[in-house]
mmCIF file of C-alpha atoms in Angstrom:
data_model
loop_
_atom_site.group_PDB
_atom_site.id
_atom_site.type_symbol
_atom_site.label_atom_id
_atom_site.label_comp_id
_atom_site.label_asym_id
_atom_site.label_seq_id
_atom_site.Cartn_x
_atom_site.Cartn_y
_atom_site.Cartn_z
ATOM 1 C CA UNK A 29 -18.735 10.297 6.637
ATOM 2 C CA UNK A 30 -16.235 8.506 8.378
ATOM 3 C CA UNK A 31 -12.841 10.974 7.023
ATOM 4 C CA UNK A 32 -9.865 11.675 9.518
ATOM 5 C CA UNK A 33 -11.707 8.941 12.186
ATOM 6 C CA UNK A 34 -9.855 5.649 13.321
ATOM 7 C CA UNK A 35 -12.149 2.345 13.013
ATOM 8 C CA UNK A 36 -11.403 -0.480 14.721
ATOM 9 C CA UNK A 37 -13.786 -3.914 14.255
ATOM 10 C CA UNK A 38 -13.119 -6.825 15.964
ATOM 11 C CA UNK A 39 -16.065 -9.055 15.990
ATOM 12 C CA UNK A 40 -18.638 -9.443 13.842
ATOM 13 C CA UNK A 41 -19.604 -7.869 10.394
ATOM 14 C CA UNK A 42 -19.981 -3.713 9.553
ATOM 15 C CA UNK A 43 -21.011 -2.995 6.161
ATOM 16 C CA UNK A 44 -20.834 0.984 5.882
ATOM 17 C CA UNK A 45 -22.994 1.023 2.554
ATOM 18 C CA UNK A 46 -24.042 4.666 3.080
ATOM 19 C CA UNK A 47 -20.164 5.961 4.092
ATOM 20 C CA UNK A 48 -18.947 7.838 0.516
ATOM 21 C CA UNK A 49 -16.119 10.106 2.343
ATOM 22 C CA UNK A 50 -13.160 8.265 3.910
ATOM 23 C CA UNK A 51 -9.965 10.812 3.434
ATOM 24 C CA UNK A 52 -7.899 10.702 6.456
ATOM 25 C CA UNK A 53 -9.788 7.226 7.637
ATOM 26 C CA UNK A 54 -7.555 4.318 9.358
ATOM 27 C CA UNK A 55 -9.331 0.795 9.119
ATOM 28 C CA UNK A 56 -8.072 -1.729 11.945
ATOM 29 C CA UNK A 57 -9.699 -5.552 11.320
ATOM 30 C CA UNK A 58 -9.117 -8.031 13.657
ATOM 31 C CA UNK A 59 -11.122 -11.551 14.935
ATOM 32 C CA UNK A 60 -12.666 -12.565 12.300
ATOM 33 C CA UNK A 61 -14.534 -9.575 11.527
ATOM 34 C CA UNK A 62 -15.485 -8.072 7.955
ATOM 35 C CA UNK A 63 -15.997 -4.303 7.498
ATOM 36 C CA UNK A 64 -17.009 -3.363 3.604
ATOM 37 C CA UNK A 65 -16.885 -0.286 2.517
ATOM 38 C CA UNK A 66 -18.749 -0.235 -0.916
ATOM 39 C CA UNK A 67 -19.318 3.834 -1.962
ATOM 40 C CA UNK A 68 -16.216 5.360 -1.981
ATOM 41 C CA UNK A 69 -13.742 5.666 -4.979
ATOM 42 C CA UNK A 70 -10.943 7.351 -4.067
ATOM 43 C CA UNK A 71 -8.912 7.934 -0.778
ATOM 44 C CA UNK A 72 -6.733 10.857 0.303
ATOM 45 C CA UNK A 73 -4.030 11.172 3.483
ATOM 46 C CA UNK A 74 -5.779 14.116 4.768
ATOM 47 C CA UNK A 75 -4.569 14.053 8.451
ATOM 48 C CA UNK A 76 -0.703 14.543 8.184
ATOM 49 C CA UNK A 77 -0.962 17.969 10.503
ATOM 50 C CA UNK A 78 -2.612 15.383 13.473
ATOM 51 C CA UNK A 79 -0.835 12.640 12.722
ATOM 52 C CA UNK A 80 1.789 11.403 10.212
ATOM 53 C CA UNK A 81 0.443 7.346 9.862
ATOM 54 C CA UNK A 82 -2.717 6.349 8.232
ATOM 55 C CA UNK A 83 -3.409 2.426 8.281
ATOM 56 C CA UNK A 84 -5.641 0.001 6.624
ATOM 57 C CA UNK A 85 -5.479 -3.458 8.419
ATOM 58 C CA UNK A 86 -6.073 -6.700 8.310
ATOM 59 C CA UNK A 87 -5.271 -9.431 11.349
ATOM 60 C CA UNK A 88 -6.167 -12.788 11.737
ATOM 61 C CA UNK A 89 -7.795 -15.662 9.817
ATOM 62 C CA UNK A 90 -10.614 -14.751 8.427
ATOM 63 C CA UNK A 91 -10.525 -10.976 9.000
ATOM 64 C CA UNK A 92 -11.622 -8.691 6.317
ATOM 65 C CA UNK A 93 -11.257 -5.096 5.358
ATOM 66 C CA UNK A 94 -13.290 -4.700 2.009
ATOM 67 C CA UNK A 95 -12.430 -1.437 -0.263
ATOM 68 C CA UNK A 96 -13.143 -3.213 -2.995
ATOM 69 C CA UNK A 97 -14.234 -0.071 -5.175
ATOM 70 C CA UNK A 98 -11.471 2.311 -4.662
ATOM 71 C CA UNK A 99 -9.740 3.439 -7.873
ATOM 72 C CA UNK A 100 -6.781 5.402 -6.366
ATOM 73 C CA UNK A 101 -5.223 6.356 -3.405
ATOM 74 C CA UNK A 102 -3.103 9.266 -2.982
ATOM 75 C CA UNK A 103 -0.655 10.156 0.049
ATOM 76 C CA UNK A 104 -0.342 13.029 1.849
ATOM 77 C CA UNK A 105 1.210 16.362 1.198
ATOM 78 C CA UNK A 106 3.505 16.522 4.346
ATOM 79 C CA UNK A 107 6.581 15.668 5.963
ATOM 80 C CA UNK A 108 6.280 11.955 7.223
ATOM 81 C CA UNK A 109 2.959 11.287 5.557
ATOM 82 C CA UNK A 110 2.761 7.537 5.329
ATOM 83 C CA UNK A 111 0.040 5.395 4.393
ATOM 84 C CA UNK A 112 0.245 1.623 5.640
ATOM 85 C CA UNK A 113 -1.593 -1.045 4.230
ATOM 86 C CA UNK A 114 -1.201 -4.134 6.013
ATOM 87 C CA UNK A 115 -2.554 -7.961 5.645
ATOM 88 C CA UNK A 116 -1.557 -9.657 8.817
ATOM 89 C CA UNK A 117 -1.504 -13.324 10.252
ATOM 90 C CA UNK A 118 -3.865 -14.209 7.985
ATOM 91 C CA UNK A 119 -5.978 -11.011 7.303
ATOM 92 C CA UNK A 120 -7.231 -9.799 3.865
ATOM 93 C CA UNK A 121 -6.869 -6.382 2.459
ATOM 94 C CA UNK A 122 -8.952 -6.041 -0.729
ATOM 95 C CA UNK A 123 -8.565 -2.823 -2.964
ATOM 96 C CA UNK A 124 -9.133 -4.855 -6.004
ATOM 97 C CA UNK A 125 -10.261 -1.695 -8.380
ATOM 98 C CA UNK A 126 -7.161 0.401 -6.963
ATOM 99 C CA UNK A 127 -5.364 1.449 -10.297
ATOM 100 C CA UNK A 128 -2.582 3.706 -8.766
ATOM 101 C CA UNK A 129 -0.729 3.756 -5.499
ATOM 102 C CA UNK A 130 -0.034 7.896 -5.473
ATOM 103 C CA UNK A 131 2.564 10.370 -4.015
ATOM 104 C CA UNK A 132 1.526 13.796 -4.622
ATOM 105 C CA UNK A 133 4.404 16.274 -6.041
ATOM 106 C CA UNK A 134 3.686 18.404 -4.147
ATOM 107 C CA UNK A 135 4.252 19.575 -0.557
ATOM 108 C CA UNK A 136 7.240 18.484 1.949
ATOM 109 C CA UNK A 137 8.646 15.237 0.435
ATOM 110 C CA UNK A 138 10.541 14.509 3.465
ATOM 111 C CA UNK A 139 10.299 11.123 5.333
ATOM 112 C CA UNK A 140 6.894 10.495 2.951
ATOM 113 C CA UNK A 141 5.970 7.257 2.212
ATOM 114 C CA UNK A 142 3.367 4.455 1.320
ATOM 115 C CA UNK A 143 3.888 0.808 2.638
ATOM 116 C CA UNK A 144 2.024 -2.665 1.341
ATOM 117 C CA UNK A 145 2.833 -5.639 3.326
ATOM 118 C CA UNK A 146 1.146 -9.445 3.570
ATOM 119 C CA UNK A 147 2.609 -10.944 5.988
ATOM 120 C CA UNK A 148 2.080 -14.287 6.956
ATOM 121 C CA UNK A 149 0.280 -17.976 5.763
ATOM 122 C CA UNK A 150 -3.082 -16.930 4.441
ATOM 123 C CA UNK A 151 -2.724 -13.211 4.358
ATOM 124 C CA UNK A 152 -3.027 -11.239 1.046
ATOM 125 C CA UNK A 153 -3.323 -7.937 -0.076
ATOM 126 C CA UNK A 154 -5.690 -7.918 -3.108
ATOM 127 C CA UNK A 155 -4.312 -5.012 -5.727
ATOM 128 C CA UNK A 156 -4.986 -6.976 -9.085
ATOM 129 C CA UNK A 157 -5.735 -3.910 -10.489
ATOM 130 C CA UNK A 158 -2.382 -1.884 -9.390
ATOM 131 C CA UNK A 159 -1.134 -0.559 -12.531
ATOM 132 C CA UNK A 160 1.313 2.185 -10.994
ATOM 133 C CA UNK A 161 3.195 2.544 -7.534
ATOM 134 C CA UNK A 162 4.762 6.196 -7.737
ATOM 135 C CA UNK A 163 6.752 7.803 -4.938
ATOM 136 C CA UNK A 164 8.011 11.204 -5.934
ATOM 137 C CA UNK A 165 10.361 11.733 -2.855
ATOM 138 C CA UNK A 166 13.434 9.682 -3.973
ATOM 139 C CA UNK A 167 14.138 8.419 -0.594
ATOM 140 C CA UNK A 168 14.086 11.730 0.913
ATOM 141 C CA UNK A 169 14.837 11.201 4.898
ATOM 142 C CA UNK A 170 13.369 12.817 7.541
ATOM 143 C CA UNK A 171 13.395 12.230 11.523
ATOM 144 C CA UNK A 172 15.130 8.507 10.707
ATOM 145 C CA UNK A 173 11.961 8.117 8.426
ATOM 146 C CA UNK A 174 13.341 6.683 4.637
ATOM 147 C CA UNK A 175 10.925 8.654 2.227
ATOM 148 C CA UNK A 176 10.490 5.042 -0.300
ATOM 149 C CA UNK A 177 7.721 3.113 -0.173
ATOM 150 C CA UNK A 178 7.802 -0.667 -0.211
ATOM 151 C CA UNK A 179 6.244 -3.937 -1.299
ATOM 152 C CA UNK A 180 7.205 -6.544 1.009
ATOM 153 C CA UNK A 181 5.313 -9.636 0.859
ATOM 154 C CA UNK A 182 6.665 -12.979 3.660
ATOM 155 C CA UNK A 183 6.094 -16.017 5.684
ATOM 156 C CA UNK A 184 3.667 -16.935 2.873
ATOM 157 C CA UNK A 185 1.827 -13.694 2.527
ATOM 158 C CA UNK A 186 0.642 -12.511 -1.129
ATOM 159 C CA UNK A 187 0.175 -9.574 -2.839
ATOM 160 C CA UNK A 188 -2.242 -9.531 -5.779
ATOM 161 C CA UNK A 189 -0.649 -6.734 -8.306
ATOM 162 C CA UNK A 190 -0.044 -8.957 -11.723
ATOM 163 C CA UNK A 191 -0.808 -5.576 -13.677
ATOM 164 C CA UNK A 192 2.024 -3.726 -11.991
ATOM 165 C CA UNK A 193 4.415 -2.853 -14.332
ATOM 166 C CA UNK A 194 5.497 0.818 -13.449
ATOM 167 C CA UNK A 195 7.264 2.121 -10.063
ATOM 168 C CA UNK A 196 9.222 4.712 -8.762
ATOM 169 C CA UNK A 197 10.906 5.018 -5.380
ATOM 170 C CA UNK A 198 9.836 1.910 -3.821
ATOM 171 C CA UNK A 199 11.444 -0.971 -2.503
ATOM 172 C CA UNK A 200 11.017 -4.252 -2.825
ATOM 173 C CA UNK A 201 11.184 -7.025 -0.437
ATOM 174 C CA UNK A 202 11.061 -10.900 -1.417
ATOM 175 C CA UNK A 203 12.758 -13.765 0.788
ATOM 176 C CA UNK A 204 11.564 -16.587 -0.891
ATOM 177 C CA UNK A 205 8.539 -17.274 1.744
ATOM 178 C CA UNK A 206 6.017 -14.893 0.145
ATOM 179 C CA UNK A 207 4.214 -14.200 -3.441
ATOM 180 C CA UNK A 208 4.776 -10.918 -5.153
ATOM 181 C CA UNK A 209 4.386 -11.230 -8.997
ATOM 182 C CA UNK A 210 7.596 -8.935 -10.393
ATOM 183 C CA UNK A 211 8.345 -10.421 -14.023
ATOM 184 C CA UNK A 212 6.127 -7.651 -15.612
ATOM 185 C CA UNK A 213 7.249 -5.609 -14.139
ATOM 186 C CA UNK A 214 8.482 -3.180 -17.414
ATOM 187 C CA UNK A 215 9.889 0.310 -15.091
ATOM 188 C CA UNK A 216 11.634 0.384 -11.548
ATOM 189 C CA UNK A 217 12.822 3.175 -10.679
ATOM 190 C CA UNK A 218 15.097 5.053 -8.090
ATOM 191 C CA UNK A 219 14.061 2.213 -5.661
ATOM 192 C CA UNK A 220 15.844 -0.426 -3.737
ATOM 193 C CA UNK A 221 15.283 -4.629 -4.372
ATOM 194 C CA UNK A 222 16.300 -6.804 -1.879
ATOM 195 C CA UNK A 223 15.948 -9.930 -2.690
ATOM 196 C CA UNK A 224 16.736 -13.311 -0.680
ATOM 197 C CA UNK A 225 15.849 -17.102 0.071
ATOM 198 C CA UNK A 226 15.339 -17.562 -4.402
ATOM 199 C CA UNK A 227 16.315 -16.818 -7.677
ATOM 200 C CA UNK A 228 14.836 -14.147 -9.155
ATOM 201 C CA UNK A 229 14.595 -12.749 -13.090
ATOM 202 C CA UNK A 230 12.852 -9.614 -14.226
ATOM 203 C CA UNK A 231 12.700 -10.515 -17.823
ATOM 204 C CA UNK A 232 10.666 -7.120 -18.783
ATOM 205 C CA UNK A 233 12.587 -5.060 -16.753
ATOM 206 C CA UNK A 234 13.761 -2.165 -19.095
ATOM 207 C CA UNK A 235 14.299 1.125 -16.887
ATOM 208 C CA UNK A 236 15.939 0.666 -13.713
ATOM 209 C CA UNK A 237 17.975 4.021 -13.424
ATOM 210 C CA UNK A 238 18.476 5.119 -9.324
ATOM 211 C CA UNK A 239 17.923 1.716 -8.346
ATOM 212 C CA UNK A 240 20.015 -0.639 -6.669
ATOM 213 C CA UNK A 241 19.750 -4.838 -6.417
#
């Protein structure tokens, strides 16, 4: 049971193959290192009352954070709550079974959020399983915190999510130096595109009330 702990790894390989609980968990990979997590399906932001951030990281060539079995994983109920998943100067994120990327309706919505970012050559984010991306707080501020989640992949970072087709209140972020499959993408809602460095078409596209380009 590793829930509501912080675990860093840099060096070497930790396979937790007896950890099922991970709620509340942060996951920092750096140097080269591989942690593997293989038990648990689902994660939860348990931890907003201690702190508002929960992170899973990746940094560095050849670093590894392996969640490979996760199915879903679900914010946290309070004001702030954000969950960060990050693949960084080369690191790799996998959550290749993660279906759906959840905001709970319930609770404070205020200055709530969940963030996916690959950024830089070699770094990636694997989500090819990422079906739905839903943010229920509608860009609800709090304490200069912008409740909408993002997808923000640069500087040749990619993020795996071909099956993504359905989001709400999240942003997305594309400069022309990263990979971010978007044409099947069918419903995007009340979020925010910014777009640079490209051309860009969303030929599915068919909902896009709330949001602006």
């Amino acid at each position: 049971n590793v829930s509501k702990s912080d675990l860093t790894l840099s060096g070497g390989t930790l396979n937790l193959a007896a950890v099922r609980s991970i709620d509340g968990a942060s996951f920092f990979v750096s140097g080269g290192s591989t942690l593997s997590l293989s038990l648990p399906t689902a994660y939860t932001h348990t931890v907003g009352t201690v702190k508002d951030f929960v992170t899973f990281r990746a940094t560095g060539s050849g670093s590894v954070l392996d969640l490979g079995n996760l199915q879903t994983i679900t914010g946290g109920d309070g004001e702030n709550d954000q969950v960060h998943i990050e693949a960084l100067s080369g690191g790799r994120v996998d959550l290749h079974s993660v279906t759906g990327l959840i905001d709970p309706a319930t609770g404070d919505l205020g200055g709530r959020a969940m963030h996916v970012k690959a950024d830089g050559s070699g770094s990636v984010v694997n989500l090819s399983a990422l079906q739905n991306f839903l943010d229920q707080s509608d860009n609800a501020a709090s304490f200069g915190f912008q409740g909408i989640s993002s997808l923000t992949a640069q500087a040749g970072g990619v993020i795996q999510a071909p099956l993504l087709t359905t989001l709400s209140s999240v942003g997305l972020v594309l400069n022309g130096t990263g990979t971010l499959p978007y044409a099947q993408i069918t419903s995007l809602k009340d979020g925010l595109v910014n777009l640079s460095g490209a051309d860009y078409v969303f030929p599915n596209l068919i909902n896009a009330d709330g949001t602006d380009f």
